[in-house]
PDB file of C-alpha atoms in Angstrom:
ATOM      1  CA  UNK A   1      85.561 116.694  89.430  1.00 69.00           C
ATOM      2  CA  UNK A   2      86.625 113.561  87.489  1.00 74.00           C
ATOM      3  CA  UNK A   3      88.979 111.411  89.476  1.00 78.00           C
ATOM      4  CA  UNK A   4      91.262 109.523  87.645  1.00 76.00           C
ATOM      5  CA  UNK A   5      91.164 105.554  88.213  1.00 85.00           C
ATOM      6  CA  UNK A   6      94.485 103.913  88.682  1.00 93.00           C
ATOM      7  CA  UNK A   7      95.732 101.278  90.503  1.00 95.00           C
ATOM      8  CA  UNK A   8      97.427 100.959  93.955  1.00 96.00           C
ATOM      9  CA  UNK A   9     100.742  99.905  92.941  1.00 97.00           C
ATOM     10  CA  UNK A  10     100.824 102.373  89.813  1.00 97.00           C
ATOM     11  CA  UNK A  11      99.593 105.032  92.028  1.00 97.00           C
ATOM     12  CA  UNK A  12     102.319 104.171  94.599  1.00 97.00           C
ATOM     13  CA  UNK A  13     104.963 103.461  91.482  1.00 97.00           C
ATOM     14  CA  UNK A  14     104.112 107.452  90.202  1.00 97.00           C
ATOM     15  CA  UNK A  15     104.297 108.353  94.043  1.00 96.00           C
ATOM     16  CA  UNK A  16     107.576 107.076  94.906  1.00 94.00           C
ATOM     17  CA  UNK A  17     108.836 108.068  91.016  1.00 96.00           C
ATOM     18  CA  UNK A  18     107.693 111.840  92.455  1.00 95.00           C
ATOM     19  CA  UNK A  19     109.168 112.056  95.524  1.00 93.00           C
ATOM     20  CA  UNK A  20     112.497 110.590  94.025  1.00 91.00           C
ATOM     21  CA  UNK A  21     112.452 113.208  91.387  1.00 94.00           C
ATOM     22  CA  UNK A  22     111.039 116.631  93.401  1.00 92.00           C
ATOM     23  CA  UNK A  23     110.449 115.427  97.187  1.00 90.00           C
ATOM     24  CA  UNK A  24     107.784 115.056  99.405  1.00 90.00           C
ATOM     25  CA  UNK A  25     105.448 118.028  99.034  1.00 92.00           C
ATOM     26  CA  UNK A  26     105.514 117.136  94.788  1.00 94.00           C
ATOM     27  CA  UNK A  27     104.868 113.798  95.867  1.00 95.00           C
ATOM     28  CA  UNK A  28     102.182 114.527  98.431  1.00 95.00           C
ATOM     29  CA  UNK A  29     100.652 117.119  95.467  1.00 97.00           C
ATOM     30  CA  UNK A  30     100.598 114.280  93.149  1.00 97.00           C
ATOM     31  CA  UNK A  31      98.455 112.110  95.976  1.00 97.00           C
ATOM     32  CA  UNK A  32      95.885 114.928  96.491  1.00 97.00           C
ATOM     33  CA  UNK A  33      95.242 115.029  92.424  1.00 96.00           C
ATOM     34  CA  UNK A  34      93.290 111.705  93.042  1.00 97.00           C
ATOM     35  CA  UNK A  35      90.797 113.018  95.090  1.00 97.00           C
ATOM     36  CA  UNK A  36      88.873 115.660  95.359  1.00 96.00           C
ATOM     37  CA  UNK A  37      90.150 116.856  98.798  1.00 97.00           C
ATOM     38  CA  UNK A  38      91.701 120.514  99.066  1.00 97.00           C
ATOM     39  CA  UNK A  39      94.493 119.374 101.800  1.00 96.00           C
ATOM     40  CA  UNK A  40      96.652 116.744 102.416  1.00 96.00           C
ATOM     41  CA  UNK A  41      99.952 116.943 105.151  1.00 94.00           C
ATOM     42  CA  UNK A  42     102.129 114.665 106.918  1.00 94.00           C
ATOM     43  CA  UNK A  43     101.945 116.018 110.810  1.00 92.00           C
ATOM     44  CA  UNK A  44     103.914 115.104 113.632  1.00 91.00           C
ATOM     45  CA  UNK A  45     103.556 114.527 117.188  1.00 88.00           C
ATOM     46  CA  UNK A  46     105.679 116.700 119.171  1.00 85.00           C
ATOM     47  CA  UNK A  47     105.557 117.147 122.922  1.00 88.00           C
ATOM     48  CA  UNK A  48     101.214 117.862 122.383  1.00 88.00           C
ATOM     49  CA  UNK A  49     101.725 119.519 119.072  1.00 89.00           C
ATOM     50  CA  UNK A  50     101.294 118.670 115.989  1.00 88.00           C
ATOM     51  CA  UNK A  51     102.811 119.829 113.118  1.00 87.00           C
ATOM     52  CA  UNK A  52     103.312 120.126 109.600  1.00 88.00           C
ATOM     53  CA  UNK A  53     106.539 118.083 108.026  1.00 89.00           C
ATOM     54  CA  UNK A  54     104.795 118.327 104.733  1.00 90.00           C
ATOM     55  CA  UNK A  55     101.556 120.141 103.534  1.00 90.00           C
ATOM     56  CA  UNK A  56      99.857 120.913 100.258  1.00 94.00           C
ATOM     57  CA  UNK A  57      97.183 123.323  99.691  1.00 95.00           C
ATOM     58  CA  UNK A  58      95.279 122.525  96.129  1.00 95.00           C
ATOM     59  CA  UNK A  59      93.642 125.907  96.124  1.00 95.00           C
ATOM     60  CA  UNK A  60      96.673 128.093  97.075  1.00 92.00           C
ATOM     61  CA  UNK A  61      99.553 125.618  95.972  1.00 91.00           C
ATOM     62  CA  UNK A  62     102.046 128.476  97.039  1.00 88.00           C
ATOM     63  CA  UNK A  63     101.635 127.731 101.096  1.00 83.00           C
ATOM     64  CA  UNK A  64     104.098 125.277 101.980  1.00 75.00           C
ATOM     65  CA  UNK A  65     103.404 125.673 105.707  1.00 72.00           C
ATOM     66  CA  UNK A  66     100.088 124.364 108.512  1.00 76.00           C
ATOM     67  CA  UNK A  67      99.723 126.004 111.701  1.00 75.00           C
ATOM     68  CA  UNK A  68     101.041 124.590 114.437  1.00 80.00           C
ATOM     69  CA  UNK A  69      98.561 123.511 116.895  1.00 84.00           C
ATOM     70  CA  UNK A  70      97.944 121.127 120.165  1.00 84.00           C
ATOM     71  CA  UNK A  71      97.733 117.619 119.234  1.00 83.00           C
ATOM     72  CA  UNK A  72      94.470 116.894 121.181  1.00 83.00           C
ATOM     73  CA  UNK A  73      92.770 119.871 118.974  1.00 84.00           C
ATOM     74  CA  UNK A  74      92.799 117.927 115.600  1.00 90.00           C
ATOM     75  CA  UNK A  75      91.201 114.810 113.585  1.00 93.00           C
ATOM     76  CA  UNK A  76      94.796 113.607 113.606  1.00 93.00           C
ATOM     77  CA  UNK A  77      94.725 112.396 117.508  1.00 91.00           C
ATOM     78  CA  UNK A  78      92.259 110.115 116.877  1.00 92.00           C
ATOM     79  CA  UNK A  79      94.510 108.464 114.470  1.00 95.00           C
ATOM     80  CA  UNK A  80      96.991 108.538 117.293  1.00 93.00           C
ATOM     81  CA  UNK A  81      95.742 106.924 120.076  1.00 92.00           C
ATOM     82  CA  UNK A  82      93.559 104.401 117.683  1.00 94.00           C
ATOM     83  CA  UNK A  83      96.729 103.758 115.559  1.00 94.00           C
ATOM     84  CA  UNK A  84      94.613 103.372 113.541  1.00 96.00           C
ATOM     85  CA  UNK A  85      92.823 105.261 109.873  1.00 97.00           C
ATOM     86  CA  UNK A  86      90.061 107.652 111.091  1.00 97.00           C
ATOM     87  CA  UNK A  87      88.151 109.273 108.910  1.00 97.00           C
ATOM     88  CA  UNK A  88      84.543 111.130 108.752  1.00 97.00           C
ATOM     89  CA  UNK A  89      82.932 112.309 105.679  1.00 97.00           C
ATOM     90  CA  UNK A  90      81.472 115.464 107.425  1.00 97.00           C
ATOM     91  CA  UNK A  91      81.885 116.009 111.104  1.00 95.00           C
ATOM     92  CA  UNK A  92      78.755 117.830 111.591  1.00 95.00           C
ATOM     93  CA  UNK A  93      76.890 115.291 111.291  1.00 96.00           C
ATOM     94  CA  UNK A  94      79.342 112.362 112.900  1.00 95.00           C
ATOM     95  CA  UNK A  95      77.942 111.760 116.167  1.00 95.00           C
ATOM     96  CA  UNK A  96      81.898 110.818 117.196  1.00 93.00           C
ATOM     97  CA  UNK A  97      82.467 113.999 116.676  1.00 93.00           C
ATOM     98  CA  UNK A  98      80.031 116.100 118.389  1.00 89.00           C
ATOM     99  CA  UNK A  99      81.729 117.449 121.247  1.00 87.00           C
ATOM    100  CA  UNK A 100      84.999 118.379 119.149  1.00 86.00           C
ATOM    101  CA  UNK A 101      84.837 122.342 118.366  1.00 82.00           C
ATOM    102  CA  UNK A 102      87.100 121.901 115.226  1.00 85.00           C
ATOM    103  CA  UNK A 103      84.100 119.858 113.229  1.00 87.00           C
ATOM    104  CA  UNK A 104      82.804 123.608 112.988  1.00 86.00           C
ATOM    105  CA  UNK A 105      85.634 124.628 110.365  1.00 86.00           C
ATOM    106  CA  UNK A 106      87.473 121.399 109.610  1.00 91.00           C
ATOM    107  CA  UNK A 107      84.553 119.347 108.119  1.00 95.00           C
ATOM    108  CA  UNK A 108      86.485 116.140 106.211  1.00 97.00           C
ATOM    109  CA  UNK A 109      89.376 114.124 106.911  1.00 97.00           C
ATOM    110  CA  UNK A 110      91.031 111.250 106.168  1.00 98.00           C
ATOM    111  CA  UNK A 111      94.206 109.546 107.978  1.00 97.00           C
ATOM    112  CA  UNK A 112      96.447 107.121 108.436  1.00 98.00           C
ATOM    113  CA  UNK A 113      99.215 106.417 111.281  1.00 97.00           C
ATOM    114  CA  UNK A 114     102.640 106.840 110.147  1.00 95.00           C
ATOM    115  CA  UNK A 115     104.644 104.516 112.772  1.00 92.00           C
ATOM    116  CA  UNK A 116     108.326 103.652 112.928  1.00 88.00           C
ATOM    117  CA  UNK A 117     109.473  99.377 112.957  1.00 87.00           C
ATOM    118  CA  UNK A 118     108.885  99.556 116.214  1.00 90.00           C
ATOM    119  CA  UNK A 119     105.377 100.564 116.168  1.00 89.00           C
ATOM    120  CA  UNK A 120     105.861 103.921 117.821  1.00 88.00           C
ATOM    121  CA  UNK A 121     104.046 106.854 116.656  1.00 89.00           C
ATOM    122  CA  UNK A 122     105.660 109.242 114.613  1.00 90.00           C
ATOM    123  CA  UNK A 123     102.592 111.174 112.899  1.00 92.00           C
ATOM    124  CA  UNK A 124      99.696 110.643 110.603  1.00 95.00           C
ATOM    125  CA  UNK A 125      99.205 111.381 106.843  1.00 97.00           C
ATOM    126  CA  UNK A 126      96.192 112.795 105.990  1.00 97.00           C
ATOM    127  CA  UNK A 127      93.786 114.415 103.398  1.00 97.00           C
ATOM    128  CA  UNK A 128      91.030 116.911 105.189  1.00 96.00           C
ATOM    129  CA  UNK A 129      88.750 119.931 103.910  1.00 97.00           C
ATOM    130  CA  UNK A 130      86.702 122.425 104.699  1.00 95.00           C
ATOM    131  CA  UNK A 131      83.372 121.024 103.190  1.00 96.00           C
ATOM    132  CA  UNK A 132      82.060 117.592 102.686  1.00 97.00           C
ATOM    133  CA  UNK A 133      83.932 114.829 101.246  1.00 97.00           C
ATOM    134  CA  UNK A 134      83.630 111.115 100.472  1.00 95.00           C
ATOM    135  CA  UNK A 135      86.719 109.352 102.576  1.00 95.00           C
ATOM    136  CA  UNK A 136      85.992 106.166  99.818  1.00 94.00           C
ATOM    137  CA  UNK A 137      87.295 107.894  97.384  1.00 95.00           C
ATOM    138  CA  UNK A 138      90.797 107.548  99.290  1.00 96.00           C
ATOM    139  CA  UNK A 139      93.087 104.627  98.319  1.00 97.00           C
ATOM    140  CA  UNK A 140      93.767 103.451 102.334  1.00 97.00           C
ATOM    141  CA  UNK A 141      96.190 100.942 101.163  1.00 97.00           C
ATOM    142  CA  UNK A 142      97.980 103.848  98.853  1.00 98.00           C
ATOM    143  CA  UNK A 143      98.168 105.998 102.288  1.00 97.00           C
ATOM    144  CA  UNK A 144      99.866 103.358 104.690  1.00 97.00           C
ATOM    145  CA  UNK A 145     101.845 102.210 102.023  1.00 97.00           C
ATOM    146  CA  UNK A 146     103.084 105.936 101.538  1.00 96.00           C
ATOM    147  CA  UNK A 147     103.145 106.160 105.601  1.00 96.00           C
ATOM    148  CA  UNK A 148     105.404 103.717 105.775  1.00 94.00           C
ATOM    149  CA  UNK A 149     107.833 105.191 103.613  1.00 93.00           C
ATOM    150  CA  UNK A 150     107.682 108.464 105.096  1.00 92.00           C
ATOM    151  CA  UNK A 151     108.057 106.335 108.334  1.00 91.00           C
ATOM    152  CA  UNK A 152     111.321 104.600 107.308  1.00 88.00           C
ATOM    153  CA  UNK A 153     112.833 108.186 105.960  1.00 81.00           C
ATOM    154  CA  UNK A 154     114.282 110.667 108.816  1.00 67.00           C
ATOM    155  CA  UNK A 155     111.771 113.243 108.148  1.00 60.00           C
ATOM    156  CA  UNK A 156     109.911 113.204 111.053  1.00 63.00           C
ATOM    157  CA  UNK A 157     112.339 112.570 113.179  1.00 58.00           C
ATOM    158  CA  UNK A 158     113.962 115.695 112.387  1.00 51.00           C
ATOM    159  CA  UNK A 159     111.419 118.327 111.269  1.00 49.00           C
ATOM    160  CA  UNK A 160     110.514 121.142 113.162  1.00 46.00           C
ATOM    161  CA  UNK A 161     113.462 120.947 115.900  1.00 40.00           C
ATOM    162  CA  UNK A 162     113.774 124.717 116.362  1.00 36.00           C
ATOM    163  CA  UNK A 163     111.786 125.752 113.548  1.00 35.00           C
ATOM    164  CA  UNK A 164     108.725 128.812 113.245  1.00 31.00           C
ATOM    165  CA  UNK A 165     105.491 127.750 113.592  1.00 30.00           C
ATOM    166  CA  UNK A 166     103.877 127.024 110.420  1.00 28.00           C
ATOM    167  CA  UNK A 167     100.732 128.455 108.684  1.00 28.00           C
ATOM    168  CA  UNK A 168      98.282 127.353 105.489  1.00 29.00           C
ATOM    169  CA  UNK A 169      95.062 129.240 105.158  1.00 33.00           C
ATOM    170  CA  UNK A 170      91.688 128.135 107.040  1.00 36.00           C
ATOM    171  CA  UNK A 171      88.553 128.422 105.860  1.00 37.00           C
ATOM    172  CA  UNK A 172      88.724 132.292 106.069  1.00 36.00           C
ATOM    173  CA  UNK A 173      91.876 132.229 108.388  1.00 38.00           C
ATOM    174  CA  UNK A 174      93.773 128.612 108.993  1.00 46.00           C
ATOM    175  CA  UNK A 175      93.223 125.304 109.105  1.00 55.00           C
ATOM    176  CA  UNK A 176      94.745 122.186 111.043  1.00 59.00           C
ATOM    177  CA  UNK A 177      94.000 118.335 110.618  1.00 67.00           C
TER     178      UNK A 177
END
């Protein structure tokens, strides 16, 4: 797959442009066409679960939803409690990693910490697959930039108060960050 080259601040420009125009799952499409990854979702914490405020599937681009899962069982608490990016290439082989039973389907990821003004942890924005990827590929400064918009919007403050769990396909079944 050729990935196209642009810059961060036209990448961000066509971002923001996007989610103006269509919202956020357009606008997180439009991220995910500059890799090679098959995900990428905003998630957020919520009382030990995580889920999705925003996902995008590039092989079945119909799902709109993740499954809804406990925080501690994904890529995305690491992010968390770093507050930090976290991101591993291919967990089988990321010593980190060894003890986590998720590296067995969820093999790449890539996040970032999406945190309000106050530093508080609202969720993480990620990219992750089912097979091997390179996390270099991934403009980092394009991600927190794009955090910390979704950080200063009310959209994870809001999502998911009363709503049905959420689902996206896994490698056979489902997947979660």
């Amino acid at each position: 797959m050729q990935l196209p080259i642009i810059s961060t601040k036209a990448a961000f420009a066509q971002f923001s442009e996007t989610l103006q125009a269509e919202g956020v799952r357009e606008a997180l499409a439009y991220l995910l066409r500059l890799t090679d990854y098959r995900f990428i979702g905003v998630f957020r914490f919520d009382n030990g679960v995580i889920d999705a405020v925003a996902h995008y599937d590039r092989e079945n681009p119909t799902a709109i939803k993740a499954r809804r899962t406990a925080d501690a069982e994904t890529y995305c608490s690491h992010v968390r409690d770093s507050k930090q990016t976290f991101a591993t290439a291919d967990a089988l082989t990321d010593s980190r990693l060894q003890h986590r039973p998720e590296r067995e389907s969820l093999v790449a990821y890539c996040g970032v910490p999406v945190m309000d003004a106050n530093g508080a942890m609202l969720g993480t924005l990620c990219h992750y697959d089912f097979v091997p990827r390179d996390p270099g590929q991934i403009d980092i400064a394009l991600m927190r930039d794009v955090a910390d918009v979704l950080a200063a919007s009310e959209t994870l403050r809001t999502h998911g108060r009363g709503a049905d769990p959420v689902r996206v396909p896994r490698r056979q079944e489902e997947s979660s960050p």
